[in-house]
Short mmCIF file of C-alpha atoms and ligand atoms in Angstrom, two decimals:
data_model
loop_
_atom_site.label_atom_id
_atom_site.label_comp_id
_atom_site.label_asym_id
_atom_site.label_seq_id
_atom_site.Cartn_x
_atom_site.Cartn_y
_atom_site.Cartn_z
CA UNK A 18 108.56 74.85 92.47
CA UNK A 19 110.94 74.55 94.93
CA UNK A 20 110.91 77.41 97.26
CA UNK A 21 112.95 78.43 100.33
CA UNK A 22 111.61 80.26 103.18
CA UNK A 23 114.15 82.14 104.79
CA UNK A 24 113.29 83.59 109.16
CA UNK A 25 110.93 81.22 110.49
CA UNK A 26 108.51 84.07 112.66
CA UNK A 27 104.50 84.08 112.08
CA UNK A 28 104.88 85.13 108.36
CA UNK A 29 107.43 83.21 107.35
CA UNK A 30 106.20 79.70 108.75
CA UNK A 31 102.76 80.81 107.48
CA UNK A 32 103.86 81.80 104.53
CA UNK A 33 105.88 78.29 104.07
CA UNK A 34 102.83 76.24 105.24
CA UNK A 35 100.50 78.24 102.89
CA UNK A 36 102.92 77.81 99.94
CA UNK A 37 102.97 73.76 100.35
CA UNK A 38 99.31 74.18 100.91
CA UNK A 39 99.66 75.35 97.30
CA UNK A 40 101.53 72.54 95.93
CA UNK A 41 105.21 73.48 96.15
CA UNK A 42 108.06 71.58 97.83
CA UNK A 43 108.81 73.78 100.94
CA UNK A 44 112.58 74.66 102.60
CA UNK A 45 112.57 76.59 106.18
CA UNK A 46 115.27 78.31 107.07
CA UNK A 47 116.74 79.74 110.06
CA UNK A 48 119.36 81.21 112.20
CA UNK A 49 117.72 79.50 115.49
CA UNK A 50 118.56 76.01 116.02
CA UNK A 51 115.92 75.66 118.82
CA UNK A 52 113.31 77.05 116.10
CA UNK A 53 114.30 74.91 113.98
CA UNK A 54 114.54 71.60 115.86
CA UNK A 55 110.75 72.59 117.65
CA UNK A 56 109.61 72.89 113.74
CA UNK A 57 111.08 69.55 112.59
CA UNK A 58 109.71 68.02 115.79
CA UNK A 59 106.19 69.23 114.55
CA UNK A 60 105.89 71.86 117.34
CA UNK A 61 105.21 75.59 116.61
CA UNK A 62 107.15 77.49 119.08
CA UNK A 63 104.96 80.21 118.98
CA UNK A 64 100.61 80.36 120.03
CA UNK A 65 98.89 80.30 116.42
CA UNK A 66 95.63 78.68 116.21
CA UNK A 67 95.44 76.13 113.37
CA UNK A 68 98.77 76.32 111.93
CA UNK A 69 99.87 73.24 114.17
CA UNK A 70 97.83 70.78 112.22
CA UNK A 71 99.24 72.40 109.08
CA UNK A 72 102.80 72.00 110.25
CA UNK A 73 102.37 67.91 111.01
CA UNK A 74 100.26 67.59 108.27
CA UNK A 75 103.05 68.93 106.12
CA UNK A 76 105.89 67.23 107.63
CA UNK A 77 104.14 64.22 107.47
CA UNK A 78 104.13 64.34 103.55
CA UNK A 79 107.49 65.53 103.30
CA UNK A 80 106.43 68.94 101.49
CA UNK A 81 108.25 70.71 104.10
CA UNK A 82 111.95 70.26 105.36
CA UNK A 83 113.31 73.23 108.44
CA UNK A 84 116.91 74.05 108.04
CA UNK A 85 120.08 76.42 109.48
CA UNK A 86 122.08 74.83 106.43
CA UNK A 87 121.93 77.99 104.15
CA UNK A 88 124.48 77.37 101.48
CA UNK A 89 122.28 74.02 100.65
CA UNK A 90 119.17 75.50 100.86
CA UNK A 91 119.53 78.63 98.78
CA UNK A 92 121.25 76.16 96.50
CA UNK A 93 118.53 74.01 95.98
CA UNK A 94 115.73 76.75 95.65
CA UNK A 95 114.12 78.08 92.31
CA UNK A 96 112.28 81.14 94.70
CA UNK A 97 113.46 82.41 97.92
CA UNK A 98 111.47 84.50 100.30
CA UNK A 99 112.60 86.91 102.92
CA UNK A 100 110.58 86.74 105.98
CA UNK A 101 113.67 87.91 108.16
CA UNK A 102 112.59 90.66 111.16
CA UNK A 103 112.88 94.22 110.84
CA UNK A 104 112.60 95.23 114.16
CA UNK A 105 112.84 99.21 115.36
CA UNK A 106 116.38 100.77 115.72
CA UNK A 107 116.23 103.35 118.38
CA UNK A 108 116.09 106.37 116.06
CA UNK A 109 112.67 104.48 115.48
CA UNK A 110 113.87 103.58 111.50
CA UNK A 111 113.58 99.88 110.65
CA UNK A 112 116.51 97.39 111.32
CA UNK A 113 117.60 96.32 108.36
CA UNK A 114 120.33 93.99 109.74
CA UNK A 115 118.80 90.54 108.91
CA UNK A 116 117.95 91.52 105.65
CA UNK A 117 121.29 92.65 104.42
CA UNK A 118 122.63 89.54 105.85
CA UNK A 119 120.47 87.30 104.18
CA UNK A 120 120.72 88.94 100.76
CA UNK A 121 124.53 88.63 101.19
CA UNK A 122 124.08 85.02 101.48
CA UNK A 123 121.78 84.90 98.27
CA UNK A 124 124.84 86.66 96.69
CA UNK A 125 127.54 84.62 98.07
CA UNK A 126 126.15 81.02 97.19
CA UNK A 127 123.54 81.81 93.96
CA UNK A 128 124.26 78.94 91.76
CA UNK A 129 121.63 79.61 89.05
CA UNK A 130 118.57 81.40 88.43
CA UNK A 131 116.90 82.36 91.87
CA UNK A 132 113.48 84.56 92.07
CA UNK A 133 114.00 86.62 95.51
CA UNK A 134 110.55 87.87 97.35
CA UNK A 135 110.56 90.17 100.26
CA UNK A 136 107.66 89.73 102.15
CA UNK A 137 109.49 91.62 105.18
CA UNK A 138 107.96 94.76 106.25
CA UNK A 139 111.13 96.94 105.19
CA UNK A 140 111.39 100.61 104.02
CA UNK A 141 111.26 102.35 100.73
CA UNK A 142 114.37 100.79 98.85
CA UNK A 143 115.15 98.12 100.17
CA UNK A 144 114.25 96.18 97.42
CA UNK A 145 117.18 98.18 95.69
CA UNK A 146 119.17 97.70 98.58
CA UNK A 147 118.80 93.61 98.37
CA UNK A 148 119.81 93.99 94.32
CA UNK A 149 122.94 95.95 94.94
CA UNK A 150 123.91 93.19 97.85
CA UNK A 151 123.63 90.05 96.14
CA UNK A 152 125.59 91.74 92.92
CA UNK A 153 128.53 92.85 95.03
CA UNK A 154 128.47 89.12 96.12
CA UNK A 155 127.68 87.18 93.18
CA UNK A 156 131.16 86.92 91.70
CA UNK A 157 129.90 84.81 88.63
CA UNK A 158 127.10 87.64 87.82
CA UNK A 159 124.49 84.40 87.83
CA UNK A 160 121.25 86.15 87.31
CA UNK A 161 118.25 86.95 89.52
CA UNK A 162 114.99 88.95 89.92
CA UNK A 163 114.39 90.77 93.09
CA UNK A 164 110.20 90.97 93.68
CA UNK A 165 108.19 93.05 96.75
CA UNK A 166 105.58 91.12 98.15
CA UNK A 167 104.63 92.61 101.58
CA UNK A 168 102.33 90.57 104.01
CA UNK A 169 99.06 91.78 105.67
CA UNK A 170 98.29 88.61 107.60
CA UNK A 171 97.11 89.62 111.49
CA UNK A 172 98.47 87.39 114.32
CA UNK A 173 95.79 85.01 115.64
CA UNK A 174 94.19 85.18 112.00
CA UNK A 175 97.37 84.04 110.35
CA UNK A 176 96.15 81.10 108.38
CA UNK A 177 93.02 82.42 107.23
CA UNK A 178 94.25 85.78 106.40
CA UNK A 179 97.62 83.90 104.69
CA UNK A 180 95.49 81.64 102.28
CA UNK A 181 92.12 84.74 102.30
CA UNK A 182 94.15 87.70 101.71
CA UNK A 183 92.02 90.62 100.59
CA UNK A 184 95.00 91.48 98.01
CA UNK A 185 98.49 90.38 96.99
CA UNK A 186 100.85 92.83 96.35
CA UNK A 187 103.59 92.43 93.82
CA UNK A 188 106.45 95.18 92.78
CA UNK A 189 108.97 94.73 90.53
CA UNK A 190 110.95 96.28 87.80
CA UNK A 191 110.87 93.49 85.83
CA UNK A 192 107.21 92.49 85.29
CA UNK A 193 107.78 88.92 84.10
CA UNK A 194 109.23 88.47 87.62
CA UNK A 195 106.78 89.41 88.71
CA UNK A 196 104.11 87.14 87.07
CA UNK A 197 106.46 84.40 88.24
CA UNK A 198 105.27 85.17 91.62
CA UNK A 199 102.03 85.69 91.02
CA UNK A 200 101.64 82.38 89.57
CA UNK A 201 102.70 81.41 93.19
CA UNK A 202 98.86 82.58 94.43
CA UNK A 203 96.78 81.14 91.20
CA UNK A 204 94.48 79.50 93.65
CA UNK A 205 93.90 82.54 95.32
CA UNK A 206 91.11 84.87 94.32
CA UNK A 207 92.23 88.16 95.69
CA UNK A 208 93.25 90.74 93.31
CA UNK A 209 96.75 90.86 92.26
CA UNK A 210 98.12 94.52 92.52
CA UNK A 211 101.32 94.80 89.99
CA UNK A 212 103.24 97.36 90.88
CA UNK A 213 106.67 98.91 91.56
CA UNK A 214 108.91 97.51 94.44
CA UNK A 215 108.82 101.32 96.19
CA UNK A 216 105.13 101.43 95.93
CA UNK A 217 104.82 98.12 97.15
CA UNK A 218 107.17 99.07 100.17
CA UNK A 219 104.99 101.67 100.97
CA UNK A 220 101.35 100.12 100.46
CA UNK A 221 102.86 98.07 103.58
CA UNK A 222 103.23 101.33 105.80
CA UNK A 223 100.53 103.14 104.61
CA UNK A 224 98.25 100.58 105.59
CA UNK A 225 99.06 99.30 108.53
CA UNK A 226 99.69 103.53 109.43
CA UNK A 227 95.90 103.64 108.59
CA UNK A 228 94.55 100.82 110.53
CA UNK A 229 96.60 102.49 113.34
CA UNK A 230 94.95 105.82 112.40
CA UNK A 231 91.41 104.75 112.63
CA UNK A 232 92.56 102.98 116.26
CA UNK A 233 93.86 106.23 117.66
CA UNK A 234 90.37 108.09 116.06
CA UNK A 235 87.90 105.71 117.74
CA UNK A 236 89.94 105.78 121.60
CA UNK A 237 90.39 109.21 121.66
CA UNK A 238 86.66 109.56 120.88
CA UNK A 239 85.97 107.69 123.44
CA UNK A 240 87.42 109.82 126.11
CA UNK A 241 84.68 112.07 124.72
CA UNK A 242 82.06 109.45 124.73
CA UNK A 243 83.21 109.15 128.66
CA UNK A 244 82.68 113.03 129.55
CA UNK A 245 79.95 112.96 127.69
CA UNK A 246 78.03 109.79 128.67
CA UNK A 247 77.75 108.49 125.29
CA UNK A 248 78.48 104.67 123.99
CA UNK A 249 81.60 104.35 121.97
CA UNK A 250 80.71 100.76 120.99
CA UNK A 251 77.31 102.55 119.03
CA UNK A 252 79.33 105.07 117.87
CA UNK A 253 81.28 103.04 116.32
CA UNK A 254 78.65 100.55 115.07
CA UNK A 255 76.65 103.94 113.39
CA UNK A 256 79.59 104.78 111.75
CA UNK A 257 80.83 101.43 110.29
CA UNK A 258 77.53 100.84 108.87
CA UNK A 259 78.38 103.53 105.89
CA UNK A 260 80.35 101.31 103.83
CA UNK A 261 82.71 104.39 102.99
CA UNK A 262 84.03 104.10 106.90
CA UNK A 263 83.49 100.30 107.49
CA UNK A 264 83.34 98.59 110.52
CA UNK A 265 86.70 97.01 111.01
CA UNK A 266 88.98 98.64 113.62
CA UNK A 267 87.06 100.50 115.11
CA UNK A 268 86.79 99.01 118.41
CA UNK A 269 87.81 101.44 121.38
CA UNK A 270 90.35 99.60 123.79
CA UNK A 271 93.62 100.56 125.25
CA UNK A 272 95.51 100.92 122.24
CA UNK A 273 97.06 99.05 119.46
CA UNK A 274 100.45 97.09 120.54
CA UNK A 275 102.11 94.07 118.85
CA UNK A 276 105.15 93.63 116.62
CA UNK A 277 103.59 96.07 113.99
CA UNK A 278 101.67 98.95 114.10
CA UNK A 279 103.67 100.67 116.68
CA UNK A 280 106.57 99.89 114.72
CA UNK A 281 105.45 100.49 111.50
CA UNK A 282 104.02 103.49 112.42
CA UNK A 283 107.51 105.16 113.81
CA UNK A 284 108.91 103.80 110.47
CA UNK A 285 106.86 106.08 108.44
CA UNK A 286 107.44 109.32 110.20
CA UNK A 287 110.86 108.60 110.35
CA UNK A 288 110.95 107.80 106.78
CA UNK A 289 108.41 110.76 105.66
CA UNK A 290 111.12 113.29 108.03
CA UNK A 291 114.04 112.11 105.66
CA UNK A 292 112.01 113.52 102.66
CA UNK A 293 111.65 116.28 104.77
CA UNK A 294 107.64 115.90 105.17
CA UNK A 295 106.26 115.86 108.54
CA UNK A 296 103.17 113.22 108.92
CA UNK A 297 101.97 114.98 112.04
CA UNK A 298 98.74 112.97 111.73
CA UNK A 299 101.16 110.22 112.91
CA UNK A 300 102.57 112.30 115.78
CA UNK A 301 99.30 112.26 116.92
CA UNK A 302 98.39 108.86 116.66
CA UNK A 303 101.11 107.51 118.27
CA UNK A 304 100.67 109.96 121.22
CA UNK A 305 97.03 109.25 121.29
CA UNK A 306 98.01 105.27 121.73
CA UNK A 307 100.67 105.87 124.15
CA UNK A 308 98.32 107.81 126.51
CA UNK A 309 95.55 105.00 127.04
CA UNK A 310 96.91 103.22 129.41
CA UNK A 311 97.66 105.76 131.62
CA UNK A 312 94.18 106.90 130.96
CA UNK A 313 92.76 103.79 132.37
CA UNK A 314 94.83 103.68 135.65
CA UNK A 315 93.70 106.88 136.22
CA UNK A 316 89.97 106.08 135.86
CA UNK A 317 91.15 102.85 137.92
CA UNK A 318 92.42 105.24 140.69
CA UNK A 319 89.23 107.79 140.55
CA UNK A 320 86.99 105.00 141.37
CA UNK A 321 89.52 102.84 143.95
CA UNK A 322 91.28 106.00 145.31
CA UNK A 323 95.03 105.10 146.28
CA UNK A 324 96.25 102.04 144.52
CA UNK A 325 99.00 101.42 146.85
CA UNK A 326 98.43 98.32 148.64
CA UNK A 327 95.46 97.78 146.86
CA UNK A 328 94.88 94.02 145.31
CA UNK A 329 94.36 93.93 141.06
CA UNK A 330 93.52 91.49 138.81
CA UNK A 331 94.66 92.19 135.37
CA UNK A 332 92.91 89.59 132.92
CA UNK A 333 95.35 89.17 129.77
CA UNK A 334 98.87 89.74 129.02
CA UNK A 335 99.07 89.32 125.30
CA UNK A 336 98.59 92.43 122.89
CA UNK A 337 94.80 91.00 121.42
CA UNK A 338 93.61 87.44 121.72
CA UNK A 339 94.65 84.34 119.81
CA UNK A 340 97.99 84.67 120.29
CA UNK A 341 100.94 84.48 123.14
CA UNK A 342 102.67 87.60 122.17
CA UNK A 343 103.35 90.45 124.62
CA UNK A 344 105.36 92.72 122.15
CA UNK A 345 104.47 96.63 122.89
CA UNK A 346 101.17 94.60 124.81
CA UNK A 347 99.18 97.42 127.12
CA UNK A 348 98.65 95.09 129.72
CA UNK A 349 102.68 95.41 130.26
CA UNK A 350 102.27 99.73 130.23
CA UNK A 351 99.48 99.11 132.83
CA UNK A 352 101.10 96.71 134.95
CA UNK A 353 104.45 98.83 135.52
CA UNK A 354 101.74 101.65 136.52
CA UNK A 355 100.27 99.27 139.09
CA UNK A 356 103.68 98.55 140.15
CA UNK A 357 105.30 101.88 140.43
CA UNK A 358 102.09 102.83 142.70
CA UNK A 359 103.05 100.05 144.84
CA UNK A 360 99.69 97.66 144.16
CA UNK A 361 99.83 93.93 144.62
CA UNK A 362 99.31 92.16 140.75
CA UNK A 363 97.41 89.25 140.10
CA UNK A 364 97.86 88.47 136.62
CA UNK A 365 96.09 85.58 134.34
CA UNK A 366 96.31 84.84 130.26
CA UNK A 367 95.34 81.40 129.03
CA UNK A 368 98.10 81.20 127.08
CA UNK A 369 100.98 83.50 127.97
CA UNK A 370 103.45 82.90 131.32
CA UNK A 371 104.77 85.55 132.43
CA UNK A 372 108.59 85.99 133.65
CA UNK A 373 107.94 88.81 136.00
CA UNK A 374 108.83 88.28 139.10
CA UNK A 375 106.72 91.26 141.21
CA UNK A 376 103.18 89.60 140.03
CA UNK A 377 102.07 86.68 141.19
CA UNK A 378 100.23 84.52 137.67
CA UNK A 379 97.23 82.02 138.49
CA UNK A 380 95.96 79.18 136.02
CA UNK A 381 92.68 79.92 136.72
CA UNK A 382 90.27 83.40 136.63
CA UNK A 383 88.63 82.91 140.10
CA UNK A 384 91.96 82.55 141.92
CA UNK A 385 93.01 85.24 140.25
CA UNK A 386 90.51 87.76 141.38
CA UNK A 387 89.85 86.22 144.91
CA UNK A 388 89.90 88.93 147.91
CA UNK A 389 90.76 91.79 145.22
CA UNK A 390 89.80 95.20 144.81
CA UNK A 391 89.21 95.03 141.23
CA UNK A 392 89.27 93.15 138.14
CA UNK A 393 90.93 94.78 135.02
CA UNK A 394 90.00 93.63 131.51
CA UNK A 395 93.18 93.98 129.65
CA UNK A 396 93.37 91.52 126.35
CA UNK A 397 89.76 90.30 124.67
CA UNK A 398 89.90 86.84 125.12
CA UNK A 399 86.86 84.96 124.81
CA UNK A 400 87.04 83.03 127.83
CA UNK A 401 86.44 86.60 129.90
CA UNK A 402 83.54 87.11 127.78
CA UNK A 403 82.31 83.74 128.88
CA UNK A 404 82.93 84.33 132.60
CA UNK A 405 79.95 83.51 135.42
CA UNK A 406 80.66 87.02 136.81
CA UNK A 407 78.51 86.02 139.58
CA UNK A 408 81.06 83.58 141.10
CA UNK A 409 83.43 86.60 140.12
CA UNK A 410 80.94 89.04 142.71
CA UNK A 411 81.06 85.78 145.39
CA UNK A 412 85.18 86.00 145.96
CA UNK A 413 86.04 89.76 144.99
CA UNK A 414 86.96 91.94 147.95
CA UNK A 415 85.07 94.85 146.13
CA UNK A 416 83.17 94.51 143.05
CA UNK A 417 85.19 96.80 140.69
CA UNK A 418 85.61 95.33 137.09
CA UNK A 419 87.32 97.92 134.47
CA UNK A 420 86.65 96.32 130.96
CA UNK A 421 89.53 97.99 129.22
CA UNK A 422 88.19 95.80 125.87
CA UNK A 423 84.71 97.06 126.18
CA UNK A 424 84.05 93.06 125.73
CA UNK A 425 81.28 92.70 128.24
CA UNK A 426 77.65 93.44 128.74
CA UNK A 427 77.19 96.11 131.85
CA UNK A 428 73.58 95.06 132.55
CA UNK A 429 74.21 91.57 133.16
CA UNK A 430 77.60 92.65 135.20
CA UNK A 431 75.03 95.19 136.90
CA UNK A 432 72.50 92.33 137.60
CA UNK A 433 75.06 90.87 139.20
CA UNK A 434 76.10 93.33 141.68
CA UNK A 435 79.36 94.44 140.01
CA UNK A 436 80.34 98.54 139.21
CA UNK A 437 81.16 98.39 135.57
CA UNK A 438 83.61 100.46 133.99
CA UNK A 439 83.93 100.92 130.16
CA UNK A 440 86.08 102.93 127.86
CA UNK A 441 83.81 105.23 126.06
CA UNK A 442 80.62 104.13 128.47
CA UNK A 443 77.91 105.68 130.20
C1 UGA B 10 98.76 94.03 111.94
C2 UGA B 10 97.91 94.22 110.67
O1 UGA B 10 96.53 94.14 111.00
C3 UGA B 10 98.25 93.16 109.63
O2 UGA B 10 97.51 93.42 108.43
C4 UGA B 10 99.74 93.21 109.33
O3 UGA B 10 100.12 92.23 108.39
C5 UGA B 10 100.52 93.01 110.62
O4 UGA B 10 100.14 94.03 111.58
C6 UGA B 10 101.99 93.11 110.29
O5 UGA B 10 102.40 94.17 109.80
O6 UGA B 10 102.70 92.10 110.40
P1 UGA B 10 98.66 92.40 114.09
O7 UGA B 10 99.69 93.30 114.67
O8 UGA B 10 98.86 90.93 114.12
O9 UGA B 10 98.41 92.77 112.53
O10 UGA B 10 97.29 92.67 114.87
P2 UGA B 10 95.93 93.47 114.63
O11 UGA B 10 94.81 92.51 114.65
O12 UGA B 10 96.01 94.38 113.49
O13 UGA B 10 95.86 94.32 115.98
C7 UGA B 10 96.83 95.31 116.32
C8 UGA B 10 96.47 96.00 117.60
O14 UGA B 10 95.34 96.85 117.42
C9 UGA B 10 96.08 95.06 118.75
O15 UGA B 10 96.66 95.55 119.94
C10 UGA B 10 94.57 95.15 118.81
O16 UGA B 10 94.06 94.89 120.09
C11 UGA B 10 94.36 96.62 118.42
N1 UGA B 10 93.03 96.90 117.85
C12 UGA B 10 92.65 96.34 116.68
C13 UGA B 10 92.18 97.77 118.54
O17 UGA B 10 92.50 98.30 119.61
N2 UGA B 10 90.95 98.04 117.98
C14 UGA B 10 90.56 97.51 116.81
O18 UGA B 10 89.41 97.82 116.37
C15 UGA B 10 91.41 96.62 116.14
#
């Protein structure tokens, strides 16, 4: 098959990789010539682990071609996803800009039979939406199936989770379209879910509402587990062991941030408000997220006192590990707090660089938390697990280290001579 990949972000160069991985001839396209030029040069412009190898790998067998040509590309296509961004509009509903645009494309240059897939997180409809755009464009009434297909990979597990999903998703009016793009996945062994496009769109939210959901549960338990002096990390593990609950996400932290779930998650209310339903479950979760890292400066401040003038280290700019992205990313909230009380920021992230110009960023931990008054944990990358936190103790000015990941052991930190601070610790 010859299939087009249209917006050239984490799912949509995963998904083209994955698809070429399965045996098809692979078109990338995009509005960004710079994305497109990094691609063709073998470069991801983005931090994915893995995918790099893919890319070359690809490129080097000619199974994948990057593109901004779009009349040629959708020409020469039998399927076409949409992996276009939806980001948030400020009444919190889902952009549907790039979508509309692309789908008018479709409509303007379909020359024959094209299967369309929307793997782009979009609302209720939109599949509907996409039909009715490429018909008011298609002059010569050339016929086409439109298919959901929503994507569940994670960033920093894109690969694995692209070519390991634990489902695929497929909704479409027209069920033989819909086998069409199953046949895409037949060396896949997830089960295939055939569907309708709506419930489709919705599987999307609702999941990604839930995973957000059982977030929100386990941190604001763990202010609890603080007052109370009980372990959130065994709470969690006692709990995840009943395979009704399961383990995943449950992991108390500072809150979930990325491109998604804070998105997503406004996208549902705001959607579930139009039908005139109120998901204040949702209300809640997404003030329970936006109050953690306040929470944490403020334990920060109990233990420290003022934090003007005082010197932090703040380990880890991007949202979670494995991955350079800083979108709705904690560490931000909690550096503006730091900031705005007038303390001097030391920041470090093996792979993100930071533009701000009020924190000073060193290449290296132990410069980083030289002479300062304490050492916040703010994304879980490995390499902080992996710390000697006694040459941490030797060049601290106090020995203060906040663990806002809850990724390291207190007794050994103890041994050490450092004050450890958890969320949701004794
Ligand atoms: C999320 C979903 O997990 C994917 O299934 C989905 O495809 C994707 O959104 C999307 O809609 O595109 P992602 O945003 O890449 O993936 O990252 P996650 O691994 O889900 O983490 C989200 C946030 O939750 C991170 O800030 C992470 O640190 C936090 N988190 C996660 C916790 O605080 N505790 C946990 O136990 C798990």
């Amino acid at each position: 098959m010859n299939v087009l990949v249209i917006g050239m972000g984490y799912v949509g160069t995963t998904t083209g990789l994955v698809l070429c991985e399965q045996g098809h001839k692979v078109i990338g396209l995009d509005i960004d010539k710079n994305k497109i030029n990094s691609l063709n040069d073998g470069k991801l412009y983005f931090y994915e682990k893995g995918l790099d190898e893919l890319l070359i790998s690809h490129l080097n067998r000619e199974n994948i071609t990057f593109t901004t040509e779009s009349m040629d590309a959708i020409q020469s296509s039998d399927i076409i996803f949409i992996c276009v961004g939806t980001p948030k509009n400020e009444d919190g509903k889902a952009d549907l800009q790039y979508v509309r645009e692309v789908a008018m494309l479709i409509g303007r240059y379909i020359n024959n039979y094209k299967l369309i897939v929307i793997k782009s997180t979009v609302p209720v409809g939109t599949a509907e939406t996409v039909t009715n755009i490429i018909m008011e464009n298609n002059r010569d009434h050339i016929p086409f199936d439109v298919v959901s297909n929503p994507e569940f990979l994670r960033e920093g597990n894109a690969l694995s989770d692209a070519t390991n999903p634990d489902r695929i998703v497929i909704g479409s009016s027209n069920m033989e379209a819909a086998k069409m793009v199953s046949e895409l996945f037949t060396k896949m062994t997830a089960p295939i879910v055939m569907t309708t496009s709506k419930t489709a769109e919705l599987v999307k939210y609702a999941s990604n509402s839930f995973l957000a959901l059982k977030i929100s549960f386990i941190n604001e338990l763990s202010t609890l587990c603080d007052r109370m002096n009980i372990d959130i990390d065994e709470i969690s593990m006692g709990m995840g062991l009943d395979h009704r609950i399961g383990p995943y996400f449950l992991k108390a932290g500072l809150g979930y941030g990325g491109s998604c779930f804070p998105k997503d998650v406004d996208a549902l209310l705001t959607t579930s408000k139009e039908y005139g339903v109120n998901l204040s479950i949702l209300e809640q979760v997404v003030s329970i997220n936006e109050s953690k890292p306040l929470y944490f400066i403020e334990k920060v401040s109990r233990t420290l006192g003022e934090l003007k003038n005082k010197r932090i280290a703040v380990l880890g700019l991007a949202f979670k590990s494995g991955t350079d992205d800083t979108r709705e990313s904690p560490s931000l909230r909690i550096i503006e707090y730091l900031l705005n009380a007038q303390s001097i920021v030391r920041v470090h992230d093996p792979v993100v660089t930071t533009s701000m110009k009020e924190v000073e960023q060193f290449t290296n931990v132990i410069d980083t938390v030289r002479d300062v008054d304490a050492v916040l944990i703010c994304t879980d990358w490995e390499e902080y697990k992996q710390l000697d936190w006694s040459k941490v103790k030797e060049v601290v000015k106090q020995p203060f280290v906040f663990d806002g990941r809850n990724i390291l052991n207190k007794d050994e930190l103890t041994k050490v001579g450092i004050h450890y601070y958890g969320i949701g610790k004794p």
